[in-house]
Coordinates of C-alpha atoms in Angstrom, one line a residue:
Chain A
M1 CA -7.7 -126.0 76.0
L2 CA -8.0 -122.4 77.0
V3 CA -7.1 -121.1 73.5
E4 CA -9.9 -123.1 72.1
R5 CA -12.5 -122.1 74.6
L6 CA -11.5 -118.4 74.9
P7 CA -13.1 -117.2 71.6
A8 CA -16.5 -118.5 72.7
A9 CA -16.2 -116.9 76.1
L10 CA -15.0 -113.6 74.5
R11 CA -17.9 -113.7 72.1
G12 CA -20.3 -113.9 75.0
L13 CA -18.4 -111.1 76.8
S14 CA -18.5 -109.0 73.6
R15 CA -22.3 -109.5 73.3
A16 CA -23.0 -108.8 77.0
C17 CA -20.9 -105.6 76.9
L18 CA -22.7 -104.4 73.8
V19 CA -26.1 -105.0 75.5
V20 CA -25.1 -103.0 78.5
A21 CA -23.6 -100.2 76.4
G22 CA -26.8 -100.3 74.2
V23 CA -28.9 -99.8 77.3
A24 CA -26.6 -96.9 78.3
I25 CA -26.8 -95.1 75.0
A26 CA -30.6 -95.5 74.8
A27 CA -30.9 -94.3 78.4
M28 CA -28.7 -91.3 77.6
M29 CA -30.9 -90.4 74.7
L30 CA -34.1 -90.7 76.7
H31 CA -32.7 -89.0 79.8
V32 CA -31.4 -85.9 77.9
G33 CA -34.6 -85.8 75.8
A34 CA -36.8 -86.0 79.0
D35 CA -34.6 -83.3 80.6
I36 CA -35.1 -80.9 77.6
A37 CA -38.8 -81.7 77.4
G38 CA -39.1 -81.0 81.2
K39 CA -37.4 -77.6 80.8
A40 CA -39.5 -76.7 77.7
L41 CA -42.9 -77.8 79.0
F42 CA -42.7 -77.4 82.7
G43 CA -39.8 -75.1 83.2
R44 CA -38.1 -77.7 85.3
S45 CA -35.0 -79.8 84.7
L46 CA -35.0 -83.5 85.6
G47 CA -31.8 -82.9 87.5
G48 CA -28.6 -85.0 87.6
T49 CA -28.6 -85.3 83.8
I50 CA -25.0 -84.0 83.3
E51 CA -23.8 -86.2 86.2
M52 CA -25.5 -89.3 84.9
V53 CA -24.2 -88.7 81.3
S54 CA -20.7 -88.1 82.3
G55 CA -20.5 -90.5 85.3
W56 CA -22.4 -93.5 83.9
Y57 CA -23.6 -93.4 80.3
M58 CA -20.4 -92.2 78.6
P59 CA -18.0 -94.6 80.2
A60 CA -20.3 -97.5 79.3
C61 CA -20.7 -96.3 75.7
V62 CA -16.9 -95.7 75.2
F63 CA -15.3 -98.6 76.9
L64 CA -17.6 -101.6 76.9
P65 CA -17.9 -101.9 73.0
L66 CA -14.1 -102.1 72.8
V67 CA -14.4 -105.9 72.9
A68 CA -16.7 -105.9 69.9
V69 CA -14.5 -103.5 68.0
Q70 CA -11.5 -105.7 68.4
Q71 CA -13.5 -108.9 67.7
H72 CA -14.1 -107.6 64.2
R73 CA -10.7 -105.9 63.9
G74 CA -12.4 -102.6 63.8
Q75 CA -9.4 -100.4 64.6
L76 CA -8.3 -97.9 62.0
I77 CA -5.0 -98.7 60.3
V78 CA -3.0 -97.3 57.4
E79 CA -3.0 -99.9 54.6
F80 CA -1.5 -97.9 51.8
A81 CA 2.1 -98.7 52.4
T82 CA 1.6 -102.5 52.7
Q83 CA -1.0 -103.1 50.0
T84 CA 1.6 -104.7 47.7
L85 CA 2.9 -107.1 50.3
G86 CA 2.0 -110.8 50.2
P87 CA -0.5 -112.2 52.7
R88 CA 2.2 -113.8 54.9
K89 CA 4.2 -110.6 55.2
R90 CA 1.0 -108.7 55.9
A91 CA 0.0 -111.3 58.5
L92 CA 3.5 -110.9 60.1
L93 CA 3.0 -107.2 60.5
D94 CA -0.5 -107.6 61.7
G95 CA 0.6 -110.2 64.3
L96 CA 3.4 -107.9 65.6
A97 CA 1.0 -104.9 65.7
A98 CA -1.6 -106.9 67.6
A99 CA 1.1 -108.0 70.1
L100 CA 2.1 -104.4 70.6
G101 CA -1.5 -103.4 70.9
C102 CA -2.0 -106.2 73.5
A103 CA 0.9 -104.9 75.6
Y104 CA -0.5 -101.3 75.4
V105 CA -4.1 -102.2 76.2
G106 CA -2.8 -104.6 78.9
A107 CA -0.9 -101.8 80.5
M108 CA -4.0 -99.6 80.3
V109 CA -6.1 -102.4 82.0
Y110 CA -3.5 -103.0 84.7
T111 CA -3.1 -99.3 85.6
G112 CA -6.9 -98.7 85.2
A113 CA -7.6 -101.6 87.5
H114 CA -5.4 -100.1 90.2
E115 CA -7.2 -96.8 89.8
A116 CA -10.6 -98.6 89.9
W117 CA -9.7 -100.4 93.0
T118 CA -8.7 -97.2 94.7
Q119 CA -11.9 -95.5 93.7
T120 CA -13.9 -98.5 94.8
A121 CA -12.3 -98.5 98.2
I122 CA -13.2 -94.9 98.8
G123 CA -16.7 -95.4 97.2
E124 CA -16.2 -92.6 94.6
R125 CA -19.3 -90.5 94.1
T126 CA -20.3 -87.6 91.8
N127 CA -18.6 -84.2 92.5
S128 CA -22.0 -82.5 92.6
S129 CA -23.4 -81.7 96.0
V130 CA -27.0 -81.6 94.7
F131 CA -27.1 -84.9 92.9
D132 CA -24.9 -87.2 94.9
F133 CA -24.7 -90.8 93.7
P134 CA -21.9 -93.4 93.4
V135 CA -19.9 -93.6 90.2
W136 CA -17.2 -96.0 91.3
P137 CA -18.7 -99.0 89.5
T138 CA -18.1 -97.3 86.1
R139 CA -14.3 -97.2 86.8
W140 CA -14.4 -100.9 86.0
F141 CA -15.8 -100.4 82.5
P142 CA -12.4 -99.5 81.0
V143 CA -10.9 -102.5 82.8
L144 CA -13.6 -104.9 81.5
G145 CA -13.7 -103.5 77.9
G146 CA -9.9 -103.3 77.8
A147 CA -9.4 -106.8 79.1
G148 CA -11.7 -108.2 76.4
M149 CA -9.9 -106.2 73.8
A150 CA -6.4 -107.3 75.0
A151 CA -7.6 -110.9 74.9
W152 CA -8.8 -110.6 71.3
L153 CA -5.5 -108.9 70.4
A154 CA -3.5 -111.8 71.9
L155 CA -5.6 -114.4 70.0
Q156 CA -5.4 -112.5 66.8
S157 CA -1.6 -112.0 67.2
L158 CA -1.1 -115.7 67.7
S159 CA -3.3 -116.6 64.7
D160 CA -1.5 -114.1 62.4
L161 CA 2.0 -115.0 63.5
A162 CA 1.2 -118.7 63.1
F163 CA 0.0 -118.1 59.5
A164 CA 3.1 -115.9 58.8
V165 CA 5.5 -118.6 60.0
T166 CA 3.8 -121.8 58.7
G167 CA 1.9 -120.5 55.7
R168 CA -1.1 -122.6 56.7
V169 CA -4.4 -120.8 57.1
M170 CA -5.5 -121.4 60.7
E171 CA -9.0 -120.6 61.8
R172 CA -8.7 -116.9 62.8
P173 CA -10.2 -116.4 66.2
D174 CA -12.6 -113.7 65.0
E175 CA -13.8 -115.8 62.1
T176 CA -14.3 -118.7 64.4
L177 CA -16.6 -116.6 66.5
E178 CA -18.5 -115.5 63.5
R179 CA -19.4 -119.1 62.8
L180 CA -20.3 -120.1 66.3
Chain B
M1 CA 19.0 -86.1 74.1
T2 CA 17.1 -82.8 74.5
P3 CA 13.3 -83.0 75.0
I4 CA 12.7 -81.4 71.6
A5 CA 14.8 -84.2 70.0
V6 CA 12.8 -86.8 71.9
G7 CA 9.6 -85.1 70.5
G8 CA 11.0 -85.2 66.9
L9 CA 12.0 -88.8 67.4
G10 CA 8.6 -89.7 68.7
I11 CA 6.9 -88.2 65.7
A12 CA 9.2 -90.1 63.4
V13 CA 8.6 -93.4 65.2
L14 CA 4.8 -92.7 65.1
L15 CA 4.8 -92.2 61.4
A16 CA 6.9 -95.4 60.9
A17 CA 4.6 -97.4 63.1
L18 CA 1.5 -96.2 61.1
F19 CA 3.1 -97.3 57.9
V20 CA 3.7 -100.9 59.1
R21 CA 0.0 -101.4 60.0
V22 CA 0.0 -100.5 63.7
P23 CA -3.5 -99.3 64.5
I24 CA -3.6 -95.5 64.9
G25 CA -4.8 -95.5 68.5
V26 CA -2.1 -98.0 69.5
A27 CA 0.7 -96.2 67.7
L28 CA -0.3 -92.8 69.3
G29 CA -0.5 -94.4 72.8
V30 CA 2.7 -96.5 72.6
V31 CA 4.8 -93.7 71.3
S32 CA 3.4 -91.3 74.0
I33 CA 4.0 -93.7 76.9
G34 CA 7.5 -94.5 75.6
G35 CA 8.2 -90.8 75.3
I36 CA 6.9 -89.8 78.7
W37 CA 8.9 -92.7 80.2
I38 CA 12.1 -91.3 78.6
L39 CA 11.4 -87.8 79.8
R40 CA 9.8 -88.3 83.2
G41 CA 10.2 -92.0 84.1
P42 CA 7.8 -94.9 84.3
T43 CA 5.6 -93.6 87.2
A44 CA 4.6 -90.5 85.2
A45 CA 4.1 -92.7 82.0
F46 CA 1.8 -95.3 83.6
G47 CA 0.2 -92.7 85.9
S48 CA -1.3 -91.0 82.8
L49 CA -2.5 -94.3 81.4
G50 CA -4.4 -95.3 84.5
T51 CA -6.5 -92.2 85.0
L52 CA -6.6 -90.3 81.7
P53 CA -8.8 -92.6 79.5
Y54 CA -11.6 -92.6 82.0
E55 CA -11.4 -89.0 83.0
F56 CA -11.6 -87.6 79.5
S57 CA -14.3 -90.1 78.4
A58 CA -16.6 -89.2 81.3
S59 CA -17.5 -86.0 79.4
W60 CA -20.8 -84.2 78.9
V61 CA -19.5 -82.3 75.9
L62 CA -18.3 -85.4 74.1
S63 CA -21.6 -87.1 74.6
A64 CA -22.7 -85.2 71.5
L65 CA -20.5 -87.6 69.5
P66 CA -22.4 -90.9 70.2
M67 CA -25.7 -89.1 70.0
F68 CA -25.0 -87.7 66.5
L69 CA -23.8 -91.1 65.4
L70 CA -26.9 -92.7 66.8
M71 CA -29.1 -90.1 65.0
G72 CA -27.4 -90.9 61.7
A73 CA -27.6 -94.7 62.3
F74 CA -31.4 -94.4 63.1
A75 CA -32.0 -92.3 60.0
Y76 CA -30.2 -94.8 57.8
H77 CA -31.4 -98.1 59.3
L78 CA -35.0 -97.0 59.7
K79 CA -34.9 -95.9 56.0
L80 CA -35.5 -92.2 56.5
T81 CA -33.0 -91.5 53.7
D82 CA -34.5 -93.9 51.2
G83 CA -36.4 -91.5 49.0
L84 CA -33.8 -88.8 48.8
Y85 CA -32.3 -89.6 45.4
S86 CA -35.7 -90.1 43.8
A87 CA -36.9 -86.7 45.0
A88 CA -33.7 -84.9 44.0
R89 CA -33.8 -86.6 40.6
V90 CA -37.3 -85.4 39.6
W91 CA -36.6 -81.8 40.9
F92 CA -33.1 -81.3 39.4
G93 CA -33.1 -83.9 36.6
N94 CA -33.9 -81.6 33.7
L95 CA -31.0 -79.2 34.4
P96 CA -27.8 -79.7 32.4
G97 CA -26.1 -82.6 34.1
G98 CA -29.3 -82.8 36.2
L99 CA -28.8 -86.3 37.6
A100 CA -25.3 -85.4 38.7
I101 CA -26.7 -82.3 40.4
A102 CA -29.4 -84.3 41.9
S103 CA -26.8 -86.7 43.3
N104 CA -24.8 -83.8 44.7
F105 CA -27.8 -82.4 46.7
A106 CA -29.1 -85.8 47.7
C107 CA -25.6 -86.6 49.0
A108 CA -25.5 -83.2 50.9
T109 CA -28.9 -84.0 52.6
F110 CA -28.0 -87.6 53.3
A111 CA -24.6 -86.6 54.7
A112 CA -26.2 -84.1 57.0
A113 CA -28.5 -86.7 58.4
S114 CA -26.0 -89.5 58.7
G115 CA -22.9 -87.5 59.6
S116 CA -20.8 -90.1 57.8
S117 CA -19.3 -89.3 54.5
V118 CA -18.3 -92.9 53.7
A119 CA -21.9 -94.1 54.4
T120 CA -23.2 -91.3 52.2
T121 CA -20.9 -92.3 49.3
A122 CA -21.9 -96.0 49.6
A123 CA -25.6 -95.4 49.9
M124 CA -26.0 -92.7 47.2
G125 CA -23.5 -94.5 44.9
R126 CA -25.7 -97.6 44.8
L127 CA -28.7 -95.5 43.8
A128 CA -27.3 -92.8 41.6
I129 CA -24.4 -94.2 39.7
P130 CA -26.1 -97.1 37.9
E131 CA -28.8 -94.8 36.6
M132 CA -26.3 -92.2 35.4
L133 CA -24.3 -94.9 33.6
R134 CA -27.4 -96.4 32.1
I135 CA -28.4 -93.2 30.3
G136 CA -24.9 -92.6 29.1
Y137 CA -23.3 -90.1 31.6
D138 CA -19.6 -89.8 31.4
K139 CA -18.2 -92.5 33.8
G140 CA -15.8 -90.0 35.4
L141 CA -18.6 -87.5 36.1
A142 CA -21.1 -90.1 37.3
T143 CA -18.6 -91.6 39.8
G144 CA -16.7 -88.4 40.7
V145 CA -19.8 -86.5 41.8
V146 CA -20.9 -89.2 44.3
A147 CA -17.3 -89.6 45.7
A148 CA -16.9 -85.8 46.0
A149 CA -20.4 -84.9 47.3
G150 CA -20.0 -87.5 50.1
T151 CA -17.5 -85.1 51.8
L152 CA -20.2 -82.5 52.4
G153 CA -21.3 -84.5 55.5
A154 CA -18.3 -83.3 57.5
L155 CA -19.1 -79.6 57.1
I156 CA -22.9 -79.6 57.2
P157 CA -24.1 -80.1 60.8
P158 CA -24.4 -82.4 62.6
S159 CA -20.7 -83.2 62.1
V160 CA -18.7 -85.6 64.2
A161 CA -15.5 -84.1 63.0
F162 CA -16.5 -80.7 64.4
V163 CA -17.4 -82.2 67.8
I164 CA -14.0 -83.8 68.1
Y165 CA -12.2 -80.6 66.9
G166 CA -14.2 -78.4 69.2
W167 CA -13.6 -80.6 72.2
Y168 CA -9.9 -80.8 71.5
A169 CA -9.4 -77.1 70.7
E170 CA -11.6 -76.0 73.6
V171 CA -13.9 -74.1 71.2
A172 CA -17.7 -74.0 71.6
V173 CA -19.0 -77.0 69.7
D174 CA -22.4 -75.3 68.9
K175 CA -20.6 -72.4 67.2
L176 CA -18.3 -74.7 65.3
L177 CA -21.3 -76.8 64.0
I178 CA -23.0 -73.6 62.8
S179 CA -19.8 -72.3 61.2
G180 CA -19.8 -75.3 58.8
I181 CA -23.2 -74.4 57.3
L182 CA -22.2 -71.7 54.8
P183 CA -18.9 -73.5 53.7
G184 CA -21.0 -76.7 53.2
L185 CA -23.6 -74.9 51.1
L186 CA -20.8 -73.1 49.2
T187 CA -19.2 -76.4 48.4
A188 CA -22.5 -77.9 47.2
G189 CA -23.2 -74.7 45.1
V190 CA -19.7 -74.7 43.5
Y191 CA -19.9 -78.4 42.7
A192 CA -23.3 -77.8 41.0
A193 CA -22.1 -74.8 39.1
M194 CA -19.0 -76.7 37.9
I195 CA -21.2 -79.6 36.7
V196 CA -23.5 -77.2 34.7
I197 CA -20.5 -75.4 33.2
R198 CA -18.9 -78.6 32.1
V199 CA -22.1 -80.1 30.7
R200 CA -22.9 -76.8 28.8
A201 CA -19.4 -76.9 27.3
D202 CA -19.6 -80.6 26.4
P203 CA -23.2 -81.9 26.3
T204 CA -22.0 -85.4 25.5
L205 CA -20.9 -85.7 29.2
A206 CA -24.5 -85.9 30.4
P207 CA -27.3 -86.8 28.0
A208 CA -30.7 -85.3 29.1
P209 CA -32.8 -88.1 30.7
R210 CA -36.1 -86.5 29.5
L211 CA -37.9 -86.7 32.8
Q212 CA -41.5 -85.6 32.6
E213 CA -42.9 -86.3 36.0
P214 CA -46.1 -84.5 36.7
L215 CA -46.0 -81.9 39.4
R216 CA -48.3 -84.1 41.6
E217 CA -45.7 -86.9 41.5
K218 CA -42.9 -84.4 42.2
I219 CA -44.7 -83.2 45.3
R220 CA -45.5 -86.8 46.4
L221 CA -41.8 -87.7 46.2
L222 CA -40.8 -84.6 48.2
A223 CA -43.5 -85.3 50.8
D224 CA -41.9 -88.8 51.2
V225 CA -38.6 -87.3 52.4
W226 CA -39.8 -84.3 54.4
P227 CA -39.0 -85.6 57.9
L228 CA -35.3 -85.7 57.1
P229 CA -34.7 -82.0 56.2
V230 CA -37.1 -81.1 59.0
L231 CA -35.1 -83.2 61.4
I232 CA -31.8 -81.6 60.3
A233 CA -33.2 -78.1 60.4
S234 CA -34.7 -78.6 63.9
V235 CA -31.3 -79.8 65.2
V236 CA -29.4 -76.9 63.6
G237 CA -32.2 -74.5 64.5
S238 CA -32.2 -75.4 68.1
I239 CA -28.4 -75.0 68.3
Y240 CA -28.4 -71.7 66.4
S241 CA -31.2 -70.2 68.5
G242 CA -29.6 -71.2 71.7
A243 CA -32.6 -73.3 72.7
A244 CA -30.3 -76.3 73.2
T245 CA -26.6 -77.0 73.4
A246 CA -25.0 -79.1 70.8
T247 CA -25.1 -82.1 73.2
E248 CA -28.8 -81.6 74.0
A249 CA -29.6 -81.1 70.3
A250 CA -27.8 -84.3 69.4
A251 CA -29.8 -86.3 71.9
V252 CA -33.1 -84.8 70.8
G253 CA -32.1 -85.4 67.1
A254 CA -31.4 -89.1 67.9
L255 CA -34.7 -89.4 69.7
A256 CA -36.6 -87.7 66.9
A257 CA -35.0 -89.8 64.2
L258 CA -36.0 -92.9 66.2
L259 CA -39.6 -91.8 66.7
V260 CA -40.1 -90.6 63.1
G261 CA -38.5 -93.8 61.9
L262 CA -40.8 -96.0 64.0
M263 CA -43.9 -94.0 62.9
R264 CA -43.0 -94.4 59.2
A265 CA -41.8 -98.0 59.5
R266 CA -43.2 -100.1 56.6
Q267 CA -41.6 -103.3 57.7
G268 CA -42.7 -105.7 60.3
V269 CA -42.1 -105.3 64.1
S270 CA -39.3 -107.9 64.0
A271 CA -37.5 -106.2 61.1
T272 CA -37.9 -102.8 62.7
A273 CA -36.5 -104.1 66.0
S274 CA -33.5 -105.5 64.1
A275 CA -33.0 -102.2 62.4
V276 CA -33.0 -100.4 65.8
R277 CA -30.6 -102.9 67.3
A278 CA -28.3 -102.6 64.2
A279 CA -28.3 -98.8 64.5
I280 CA -27.4 -98.9 68.2
A281 CA -24.6 -101.5 67.7
E282 CA -23.2 -99.6 64.8
S283 CA -23.1 -96.3 66.6
L284 CA -21.5 -97.9 69.7
R285 CA -18.7 -99.6 67.7
T286 CA -18.0 -96.4 65.9
T287 CA -18.0 -94.4 69.1
S288 CA -15.7 -96.8 70.8
S289 CA -13.2 -97.0 67.9
I290 CA -13.1 -93.2 67.6
F291 CA -12.6 -92.7 71.4
F292 CA -9.8 -95.3 71.3
I293 CA -7.9 -93.1 68.9
I294 CA -8.7 -89.9 70.9
I295 CA -7.3 -91.5 74.0
G296 CA -4.1 -92.1 72.1
A297 CA -4.2 -88.5 70.9
V298 CA -4.7 -87.1 74.4
L299 CA -1.7 -89.1 75.6
F300 CA 0.3 -87.8 72.5
T301 CA -0.7 -84.2 73.5
R302 CA 0.7 -84.7 77.0
F303 CA 3.9 -86.2 75.6
L304 CA 4.4 -83.4 73.1
A305 CA 3.7 -80.8 75.8
L306 CA 6.5 -82.3 77.8
T307 CA 8.9 -82.1 74.8
G308 CA 8.1 -78.5 74.1
V309 CA 7.7 -79.2 70.4
P310 CA 4.5 -77.2 69.9
G311 CA 6.0 -74.2 71.6
F312 CA 9.2 -74.6 69.5
L313 CA 7.2 -74.7 66.3
A314 CA 5.1 -71.7 67.3
A315 CA 8.3 -69.7 68.2
T316 CA 9.8 -70.7 64.8
F317 CA 6.8 -69.4 63.0
N318 CA 6.8 -66.2 65.0
A319 CA 10.6 -65.7 64.4
A320 CA 10.2 -66.3 60.7
E321 CA 7.5 -63.6 60.6
L322 CA 5.6 -65.6 58.0
G323 CA 2.2 -64.3 59.1
P324 CA -1.2 -66.1 59.3
L325 CA -1.5 -66.6 55.6
A326 CA 1.8 -68.5 55.3
L327 CA 0.8 -70.6 58.3
V328 CA -2.5 -71.4 56.6
L329 CA -0.7 -72.4 53.4
V330 CA 1.6 -74.7 55.4
L331 CA -1.5 -76.1 57.1
V332 CA -3.1 -76.8 53.7
A333 CA 0.1 -78.5 52.4
V334 CA 0.5 -80.7 55.5
Y335 CA -3.2 -81.8 55.5
V336 CA -3.3 -82.5 51.8
L337 CA -0.2 -84.6 52.1
L338 CA -1.3 -86.5 55.1
G339 CA -4.8 -86.8 53.7
M340 CA -3.4 -88.8 50.8
F341 CA -2.5 -91.6 53.2
L342 CA -4.6 -91.4 56.4
D343 CA -8.3 -91.2 57.3
P344 CA -9.8 -87.9 58.5
I345 CA -10.0 -88.8 62.2
G346 CA -6.5 -90.1 62.1
V347 CA -5.2 -86.9 60.4
M348 CA -7.0 -84.7 62.9
M349 CA -5.7 -86.6 65.9
L350 CA -2.1 -86.7 64.7
T351 CA -2.0 -83.0 63.9
L352 CA -4.1 -81.2 66.4
P353 CA -1.7 -81.6 69.3
I354 CA 0.8 -79.6 67.3
L355 CA -1.5 -77.3 65.3
I356 CA -3.7 -76.0 68.1
P357 CA -0.9 -74.6 70.4
V358 CA 0.7 -73.0 67.3
C359 CA -2.6 -71.3 66.3
K360 CA -3.3 -70.2 69.8
Q361 CA 0.2 -68.6 70.1
T362 CA -0.2 -66.9 66.8
G363 CA -3.6 -65.6 67.7
M364 CA -5.6 -67.2 64.9
D365 CA -9.3 -67.7 65.1
L366 CA -9.8 -71.4 66.1
I367 CA -13.3 -71.6 64.6
W368 CA -12.0 -70.5 61.2
I369 CA -9.1 -72.9 61.5
G370 CA -11.6 -75.7 62.5
V371 CA -13.5 -75.1 59.2
L372 CA -10.3 -75.3 57.2
V373 CA -9.1 -78.4 59.0
V374 CA -12.4 -80.3 58.6
K375 CA -12.6 -79.2 54.9
L376 CA -9.0 -80.4 54.3
V377 CA -9.3 -83.8 56.0
E378 CA -12.4 -84.5 53.8
V379 CA -10.5 -83.4 50.7
G380 CA -8.1 -86.1 51.7
M381 CA -10.9 -88.7 51.1
L382 CA -10.6 -87.9 47.4
T383 CA -6.9 -87.6 46.8
P384 CA -4.9 -90.6 45.4
P385 CA -3.4 -93.0 46.4
V386 CA -5.7 -93.8 49.3
G387 CA -8.8 -91.6 48.5
L388 CA -11.2 -93.7 50.5
H389 CA -14.3 -92.4 48.8
C390 CA -13.0 -93.4 45.4
F391 CA -12.4 -96.9 46.6
V392 CA -16.0 -97.0 48.0
V393 CA -17.3 -96.0 44.6
K394 CA -15.0 -98.5 42.9
S395 CA -16.5 -101.3 45.1
I396 CA -20.0 -100.3 43.9
V397 CA -19.2 -100.0 40.1
G398 CA -16.9 -103.1 40.0
D399 CA -15.4 -103.6 36.5
Q400 CA -17.7 -101.1 34.8
V401 CA -15.4 -98.2 35.6
P402 CA -11.6 -98.3 36.1
L403 CA -10.2 -96.7 39.3
N404 CA -8.2 -94.2 37.2
T405 CA -11.4 -93.0 35.6
I406 CA -12.9 -92.4 39.0
F407 CA -9.8 -90.4 40.1
R408 CA -10.0 -88.5 36.8
G409 CA -13.7 -87.7 37.5
V410 CA -12.8 -86.6 41.0
S411 CA -10.0 -84.4 39.8
W412 CA -12.6 -81.8 38.5
F413 CA -14.1 -81.6 42.0
L414 CA -10.6 -81.3 43.5
M415 CA -10.1 -78.3 41.2
A416 CA -13.4 -76.9 42.5
E417 CA -12.0 -77.5 46.0
V418 CA -9.0 -75.3 45.2
L419 CA -11.4 -72.4 44.5
I420 CA -13.5 -73.2 47.6
L421 CA -10.5 -73.3 49.8
A422 CA -9.2 -70.1 48.3
L423 CA -12.5 -68.5 49.1
L424 CA -12.6 -69.9 52.7
V425 CA -9.0 -68.6 53.3
A426 CA -9.5 -65.2 51.6
F427 CA -12.9 -64.6 53.3
P428 CA -13.0 -65.9 56.8
A429 CA -16.4 -64.3 57.1
I430 CA -17.9 -67.2 55.2
S431 CA -17.1 -69.4 58.2
L432 CA -17.4 -66.8 61.0
T433 CA -20.6 -64.8 60.1
L434 CA -23.1 -67.3 61.5
P435 CA -21.3 -68.2 64.7
R436 CA -20.7 -64.5 65.4
M437 CA -24.4 -63.8 64.9
M438 CA -25.1 -66.3 67.7
E439 CA -23.3 -63.9 70.1

C-alpha cells in the first residue's frame, strides 16, 4: 500500500534533502569566509560570492529542509486557545489545518513547478555579466521541498482525522518514521 | 465589498485561523491567496505563489539569518557556552542577590552567542535555577530572572529578529544590529539594579552563598569562557567598524565558532562530528520554518497593499493628528496584547505589513521603531497566558515551583520593562546613537 510505504520514502527524502542543504550551508559559510579572507589578506575577492549565495546556497537552505520541518511537525502554531480541548477535538483541528496546509503548499508546488519548467527551458543563469553560471536547477528546490512537505501534511491530516473520528490511536506517520 | 473591507475581513479570518491551530505560515498564505483572488482574480493570486517564494529567498541580505543561527548552534553544540554560569557565579556571587545577577549576565552573554532566547532560558535555567533554589533563593526570583534575562538575546547582536525586521523594513541590517547594543545593556543593567534593590530591601529573598573562590580560580574560570565574548565582540566590532557587512560578519562568526569549538573539543572525534551535524541540522530546520512564515508574510503584504489598508490606517492616524508618541503607545498596546498569545516571529510577521507603511508615512525613524518592536515581541515571551519563557522554566523546575510563582517572579522584571520601554521611547538616542556614529 502506498500509504504504508510513503512514510519510509519520505523519511529518505527528508534525510537526503537535509544532507544537500547541509552541504549548501557549510559551503556558504566557507565561501563567504574565504571571500573575506581574500579581501583582507590579498586585497582580492573570490568573485561570484553574492551570486552563489543568492542563486544556489540560499534556495537550498530555505526550501530543502521543509520536508524535515514538517516530518517533525515543526511549524509554529498558536496553542493557547485550544489547550483545554480534549485530544480528539485537537486532532480534528490539527487534521483540518494539515489538509488546508497541504492544499496551500500543493498550490505552491504546482505553480512553482510551472515556473521552474519555464526557467529550465530557457536555461536561467545569473544576472551578473561577470560571473555567469546557471541557476535554473535551484528553481526545483522549492518544488522538491514543498512536495515532500505536502506529502507529510497529507499523511498527518489522514492520521489526525482518523483519530478524531474513531478515537483509536493510529500510528502517526511522523512517529512511524522515528521508529524506522 | 470595498477593497478595505476585504482587507479587514482578511485580517479577521487570519486571526480566527490562528486560534484554531492553523500554522502561522499557512494561515498567512491562505488568507493572502484568497484575498488576492477576490480582488484580482486567480491568475494574480497563483502568479504570486509561483514566483515570489523563490525570488525573495534567493537573497544575499537574508543569508545573515542562517549564518547567525549556525553560529549560535555551533557555540551551543560544541559547548562554547558551558562555563558561562560558573564564571559569572564566582565574579558576581557575593553581591546582594549575586547568583541572580550572575544568571542575568550569563544569560545576556549566552543569548548574544546563541541568538535564541528560548535556548538561553532552557540552557541557563538548568544550571542556575537548581543552585539558587538549593541555597534558599526566593522561588519567584530564581525562576523569574532566568525567564526574563533570556529575552536579552533578541536585542544584543547577533539577533535574528533584527535581520528579519531590517530586511522587511528595508533598513540597513548592520545599523539595526548595532542599535540593539545599548538597549540590551540597559535592560541587563536595570534588571541587575532591580535585583540588588529588592534583595537589599528584603535579604531573605536571596541568602548570601558565601563564595570564597581564590582569585586564581576566578581567573581560570574566566579564561575558560574567553572565546565566546571575543567571538561576539569580533562579530559586532567588524559590523560597527564597517570591515564587514552583517551578512559577511555572520558567516565569519559561524566559521569562527566552528573552528574555536573544534580546537577546544574535549570529546572524541565521533561525538564532535555528531555535534557539528546536530548544529547544522538544527540551524537548517529553524531557517526553513522561519522562512516559511516569512513567505506567508510577504504574500500578506502584497494582499494588504492591494486592499489599501496600510494607507487607510496611516491616513487615519494623520487625520487624527495623534503624533508619533500616540502611535508608539498604540504600538506598545498592540504588541503587548498580541505577545500574550503569539511567538515573536509570528507577531512581527503579522504586524509589520501594516506597521511599516504607517511608520514610513508618518516619518518615524525605522531603526528606533525596530528596537521598540524587537523589545516588545520579547516582552511577550514573559506575559501570561502564553509567556513561552515561563513555560520553558516550568519544564525545568517541574513540581518544585508552581507556574503562578514563576509568573509572579517575572512580574518584577515586567515592571522593570515598563521603565526600560519608557526610557527607550523618551530617549530615542539610546537606540540611535551608535548607528548614527557608523555614518
